[in-house]
CSV table of C-alpha atoms in Angstrom, one decimal:
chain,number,residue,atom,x,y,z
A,1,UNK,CA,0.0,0.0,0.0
A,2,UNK,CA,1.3,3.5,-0.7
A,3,UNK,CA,-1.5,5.5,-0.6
A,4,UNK,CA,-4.9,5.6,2.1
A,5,UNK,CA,-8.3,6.8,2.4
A,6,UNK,CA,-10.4,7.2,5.8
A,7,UNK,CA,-13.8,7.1,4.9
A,8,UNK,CA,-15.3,5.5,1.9
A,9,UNK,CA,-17.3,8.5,0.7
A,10,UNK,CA,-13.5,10.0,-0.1
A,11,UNK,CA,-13.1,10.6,-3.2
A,12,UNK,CA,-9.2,11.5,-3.1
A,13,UNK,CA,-6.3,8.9,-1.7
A,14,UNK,CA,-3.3,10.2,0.3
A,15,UNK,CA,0.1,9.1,-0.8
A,16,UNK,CA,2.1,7.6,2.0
A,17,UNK,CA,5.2,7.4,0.5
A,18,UNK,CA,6.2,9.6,-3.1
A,19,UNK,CA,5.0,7.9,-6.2
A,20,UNK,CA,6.1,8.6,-9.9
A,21,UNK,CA,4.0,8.8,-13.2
A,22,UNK,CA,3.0,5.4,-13.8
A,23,UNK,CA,3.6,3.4,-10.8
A,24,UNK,CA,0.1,1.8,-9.5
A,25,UNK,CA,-1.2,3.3,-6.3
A,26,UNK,CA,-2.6,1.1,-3.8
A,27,UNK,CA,-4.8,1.4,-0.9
A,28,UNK,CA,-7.9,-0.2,1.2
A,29,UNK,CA,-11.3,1.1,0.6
A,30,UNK,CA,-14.1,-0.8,3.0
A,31,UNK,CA,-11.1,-3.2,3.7
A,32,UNK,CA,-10.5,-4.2,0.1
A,33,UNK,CA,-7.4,-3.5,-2.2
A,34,UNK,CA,-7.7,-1.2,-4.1
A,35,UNK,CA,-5.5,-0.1,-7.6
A,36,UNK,CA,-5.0,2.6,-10.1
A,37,UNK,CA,-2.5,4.2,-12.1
A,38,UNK,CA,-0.9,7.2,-10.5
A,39,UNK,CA,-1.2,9.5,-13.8
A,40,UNK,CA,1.7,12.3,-12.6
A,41,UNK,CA,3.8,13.0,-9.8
A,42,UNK,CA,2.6,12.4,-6.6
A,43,UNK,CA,4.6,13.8,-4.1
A,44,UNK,CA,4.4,12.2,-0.1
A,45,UNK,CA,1.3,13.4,1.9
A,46,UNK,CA,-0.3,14.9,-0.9
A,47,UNK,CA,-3.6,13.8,-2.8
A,48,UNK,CA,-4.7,11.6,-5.4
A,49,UNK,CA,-8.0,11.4,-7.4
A,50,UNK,CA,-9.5,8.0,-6.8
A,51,UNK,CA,-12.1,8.7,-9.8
A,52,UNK,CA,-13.0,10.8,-12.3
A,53,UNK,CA,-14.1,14.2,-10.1
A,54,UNK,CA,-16.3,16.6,-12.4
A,55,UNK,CA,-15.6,20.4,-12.1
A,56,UNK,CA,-18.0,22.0,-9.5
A,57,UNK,CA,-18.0,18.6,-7.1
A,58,UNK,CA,-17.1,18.6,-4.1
A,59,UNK,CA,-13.3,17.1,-3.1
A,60,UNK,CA,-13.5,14.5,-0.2
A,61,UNK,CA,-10.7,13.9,1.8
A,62,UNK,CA,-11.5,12.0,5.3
A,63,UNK,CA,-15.1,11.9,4.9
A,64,UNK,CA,-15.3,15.8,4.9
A,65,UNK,CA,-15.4,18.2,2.0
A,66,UNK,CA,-12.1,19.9,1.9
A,67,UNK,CA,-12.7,21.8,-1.8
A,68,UNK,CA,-14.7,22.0,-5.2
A,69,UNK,CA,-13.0,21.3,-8.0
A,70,UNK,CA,-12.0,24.2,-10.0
A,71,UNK,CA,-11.2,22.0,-13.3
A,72,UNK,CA,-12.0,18.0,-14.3
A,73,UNK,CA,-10.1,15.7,-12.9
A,74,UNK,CA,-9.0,12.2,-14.0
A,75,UNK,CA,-8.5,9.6,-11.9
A,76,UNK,CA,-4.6,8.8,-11.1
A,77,UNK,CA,-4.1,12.8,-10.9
A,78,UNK,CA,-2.7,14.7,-8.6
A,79,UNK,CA,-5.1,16.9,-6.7
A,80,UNK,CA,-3.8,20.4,-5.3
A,81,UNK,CA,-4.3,24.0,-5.1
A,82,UNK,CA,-3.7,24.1,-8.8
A,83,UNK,CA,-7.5,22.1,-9.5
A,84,UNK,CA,-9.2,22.9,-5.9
A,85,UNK,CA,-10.5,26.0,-4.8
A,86,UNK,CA,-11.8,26.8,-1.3
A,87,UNK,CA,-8.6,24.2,0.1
């Protein structure tokens, strides 16, 4: 595992440990594995999309809203100040 999520309704991972374009990110959601492919850059402690997250919706980081995003995001991105507003 190198990335985690509290709460199941999150829809953004934290990295654990820094992950690179490409590597597969890994972490438990409801107590099951779960994978994706980390599409940039994810640098330790910071956020990854877990799915697709429309402009306008809410970001959800330990069961609470922490943002809305400012842009589309893919899943596998990195999600930061640079796509979040309100964060």
């Amino acid at each position: 595992m190198n990335a985690m999520i509290i709460d199941s309704k999150d829809n953004v991972a934290v990295a654990i440990e820094p992950i690179a374009a490409g590597d597969t990110v890994t972490y438990l959601r409801d107590g099951k594995p779960v994978s994706l492919k980390a599409a940039e850059d994810i640098t330790i402690y910071h956020k990854i999309a877990t799915r697709d997250i429309q402009k306008g919706e809410p970001v959800v980081k330990y069961g609470e809203h922490i943002g809305i995003a400012s842009c589309d995001i893919k899943a596998g991105e990195h999600v930061h100040v640079h796509n979040v507003e309100g964060h």
